[in-house]
Amino acid sequence: MKKNYYLKTIEVHYHHRLTYSLYNTPSSYYENEINTHEAEKAEFPDSEVSDSYRKERDHLIWEYTEIQKE
C-alpha cells in the first residue's frame, strides 16, 4: 500500500514538473541544457566523476529530452 502511494506521488510530482516546465520555460533552455551536459560528458567521462553525479547528469539529459518531445 505504501509503495503504491509512493509511486503515485512520484508520478503526480513528475507530471506537475513536466507540465510547469512545458508552459513556462522556453524550449531553447532544454536544448542548451542537453548540449551542455553532453559536452561535459565528453570533457569529463563517467570514469572521472562520482557515481552519484553521473546518475544525476544522465537523468537530466533523459528528462530534458523527454520534455522536448512534448
PDB file of C-alpha atoms in Angstrom:
ATOM      1  CA  MET A   1       0.000   0.000   0.000  1.00  0.00           C
ATOM      2  CA  LYS A   2       2.773   2.442   0.885  1.00  0.00           C
ATOM      3  CA  LYS A   3       4.583   1.514  -2.311  1.00  0.00           C
ATOM      4  CA  ASN A   4       1.557   2.418  -4.451  1.00  0.00           C
ATOM      5  CA  TYR A   5       1.171   5.736  -2.632  1.00  0.00           C
ATOM      6  CA  TYR A   6       4.863   6.466  -3.103  1.00  0.00           C
ATOM      7  CA  LEU A   7       4.747   5.650  -6.823  1.00  0.00           C
ATOM      8  CA  LYS A   8       1.600   7.732  -7.324  1.00  0.00           C
ATOM      9  CA  THR A   9       3.230  10.663  -5.501  1.00  0.00           C
ATOM     10  CA  ILE A  10       6.262  10.469  -7.778  1.00  0.00           C
ATOM     11  CA  GLU A  11       4.033  10.280 -10.852  1.00  0.00           C
ATOM     12  CA  VAL A  12       1.996  13.337  -9.797  1.00  0.00           C
ATOM     13  CA  HIS A  13       5.140  15.300  -8.954  1.00  0.00           C
ATOM     14  CA  TYR A  14       6.787  14.418 -12.266  1.00  0.00           C
ATOM     15  CA  HIS A  15       3.636  15.283 -14.239  1.00  0.00           C
ATOM     16  CA  HIS A  16       3.372  18.634 -12.437  1.00  0.00           C
ATOM     17  CA  ARG A  17       7.030  19.399 -13.083  1.00  0.00           C
ATOM     18  CA  LEU A  18       6.713  18.387 -16.720  1.00  0.00           C
ATOM     19  CA  THR A  19       3.584  20.490 -17.209  1.00  0.00           C
ATOM     20  CA  TYR A  20       5.089  23.505 -15.455  1.00  0.00           C
ATOM     21  CA  SER A  21       8.264  23.167 -17.478  1.00  0.00           C
ATOM     22  CA  LEU A  22       6.415  22.858 -20.759  1.00  0.00           C
ATOM     23  CA  TYR A  23       4.390  26.003 -20.313  1.00  0.00           C
ATOM     24  CA  ASN A  24       6.836  28.252 -18.525  1.00  0.00           C
ATOM     25  CA  THR A  25      10.261  27.509 -19.917  1.00  0.00           C
ATOM     26  CA  PRO A  26      11.365  28.154 -23.499  1.00  0.00           C
ATOM     27  CA  SER A  27      12.362  25.021 -25.403  1.00  0.00           C
ATOM     28  CA  SER A  28      15.773  26.549 -26.106  1.00  0.00           C
ATOM     29  CA  TYR A  29      16.546  26.204 -22.391  1.00  0.00           C
ATOM     30  CA  TYR A  30      16.263  22.405 -22.578  1.00  0.00           C
ATOM     31  CA  GLU A  31      18.247  22.200 -25.794  1.00  0.00           C
ATOM     32  CA  ASN A  32      21.039  24.247 -24.203  1.00  0.00           C
ATOM     33  CA  GLU A  33      20.997  22.102 -21.058  1.00  0.00           C
ATOM     34  CA  ILE A  34      21.195  18.869 -23.061  1.00  0.00           C
ATOM     35  CA  ASN A  35      24.064  20.224 -25.145  1.00  0.00           C
ATOM     36  CA  THR A  36      25.894  21.413 -22.028  1.00  0.00           C
ATOM     37  CA  HIS A  37      25.575  18.079 -20.226  1.00  0.00           C
ATOM     38  CA  GLU A  38      26.605  16.127 -23.309  1.00  0.00           C
ATOM     39  CA  ALA A  39      29.640  18.373 -23.831  1.00  0.00           C
ATOM     40  CA  GLU A  40      30.528  17.926 -20.183  1.00  0.00           C
ATOM     41  CA  LYS A  41      30.281  14.146 -20.579  1.00  0.00           C
ATOM     42  CA  ALA A  42      32.732  14.372 -23.476  1.00  0.00           C
ATOM     43  CA  GLU A  43      35.130  16.516 -21.419  1.00  0.00           C
ATOM     44  CA  PHE A  44      34.667  14.573 -18.150  1.00  0.00           C
ATOM     45  CA  PRO A  45      33.684  10.961 -18.953  1.00  0.00           C
ATOM     46  CA  ASP A  46      31.773   8.816 -16.489  1.00  0.00           C
ATOM     47  CA  SER A  47      35.013   7.320 -15.161  1.00  0.00           C
ATOM     48  CA  GLU A  48      36.150  10.768 -13.972  1.00  0.00           C
ATOM     49  CA  VAL A  49      33.058  11.779 -11.997  1.00  0.00           C
ATOM     50  CA  SER A  50      31.341  10.311  -8.958  1.00  0.00           C
ATOM     51  CA  ASP A  51      28.667   7.695  -9.468  1.00  0.00           C
ATOM     52  CA  SER A  52      26.001   9.969  -7.995  1.00  0.00           C
ATOM     53  CA  TYR A  53      26.934  12.843 -10.305  1.00  0.00           C
ATOM     54  CA  ARG A  54      26.987  10.516 -13.327  1.00  0.00           C
ATOM     55  CA  LYS A  55      23.470   9.363 -12.469  1.00  0.00           C
ATOM     56  CA  GLU A  56      22.257  12.938 -11.958  1.00  0.00           C
ATOM     57  CA  ARG A  57      23.775  14.078 -15.255  1.00  0.00           C
ATOM     58  CA  ASP A  58      22.286  11.124 -17.166  1.00  0.00           C
ATOM     59  CA  HIS A  59      18.915  11.696 -15.553  1.00  0.00           C
ATOM     60  CA  LEU A  60      18.874  15.374 -16.531  1.00  0.00           C
ATOM     61  CA  ILE A  61      19.753  14.542 -20.137  1.00  0.00           C
ATOM     62  CA  TRP A  62      16.949  11.979 -20.191  1.00  0.00           C
ATOM     63  CA  GLU A  63      14.437  14.294 -18.504  1.00  0.00           C
ATOM     64  CA  TYR A  64      15.147  17.281 -20.753  1.00  0.00           C
ATOM     65  CA  THR A  65      14.965  15.059 -23.822  1.00  0.00           C
ATOM     66  CA  GLU A  66      11.551  13.809 -22.691  1.00  0.00           C
ATOM     67  CA  ILE A  67      10.310  17.354 -22.086  1.00  0.00           C
ATOM     68  CA  GLN A  68      11.384  18.355 -25.595  1.00  0.00           C
ATOM     69  CA  LYS A  69       9.281  15.504 -27.012  1.00  0.00           C
ATOM     70  CA  GLU A  70       6.127  17.018 -25.516  1.00  0.00           C
TER      71      GLU A  70
END
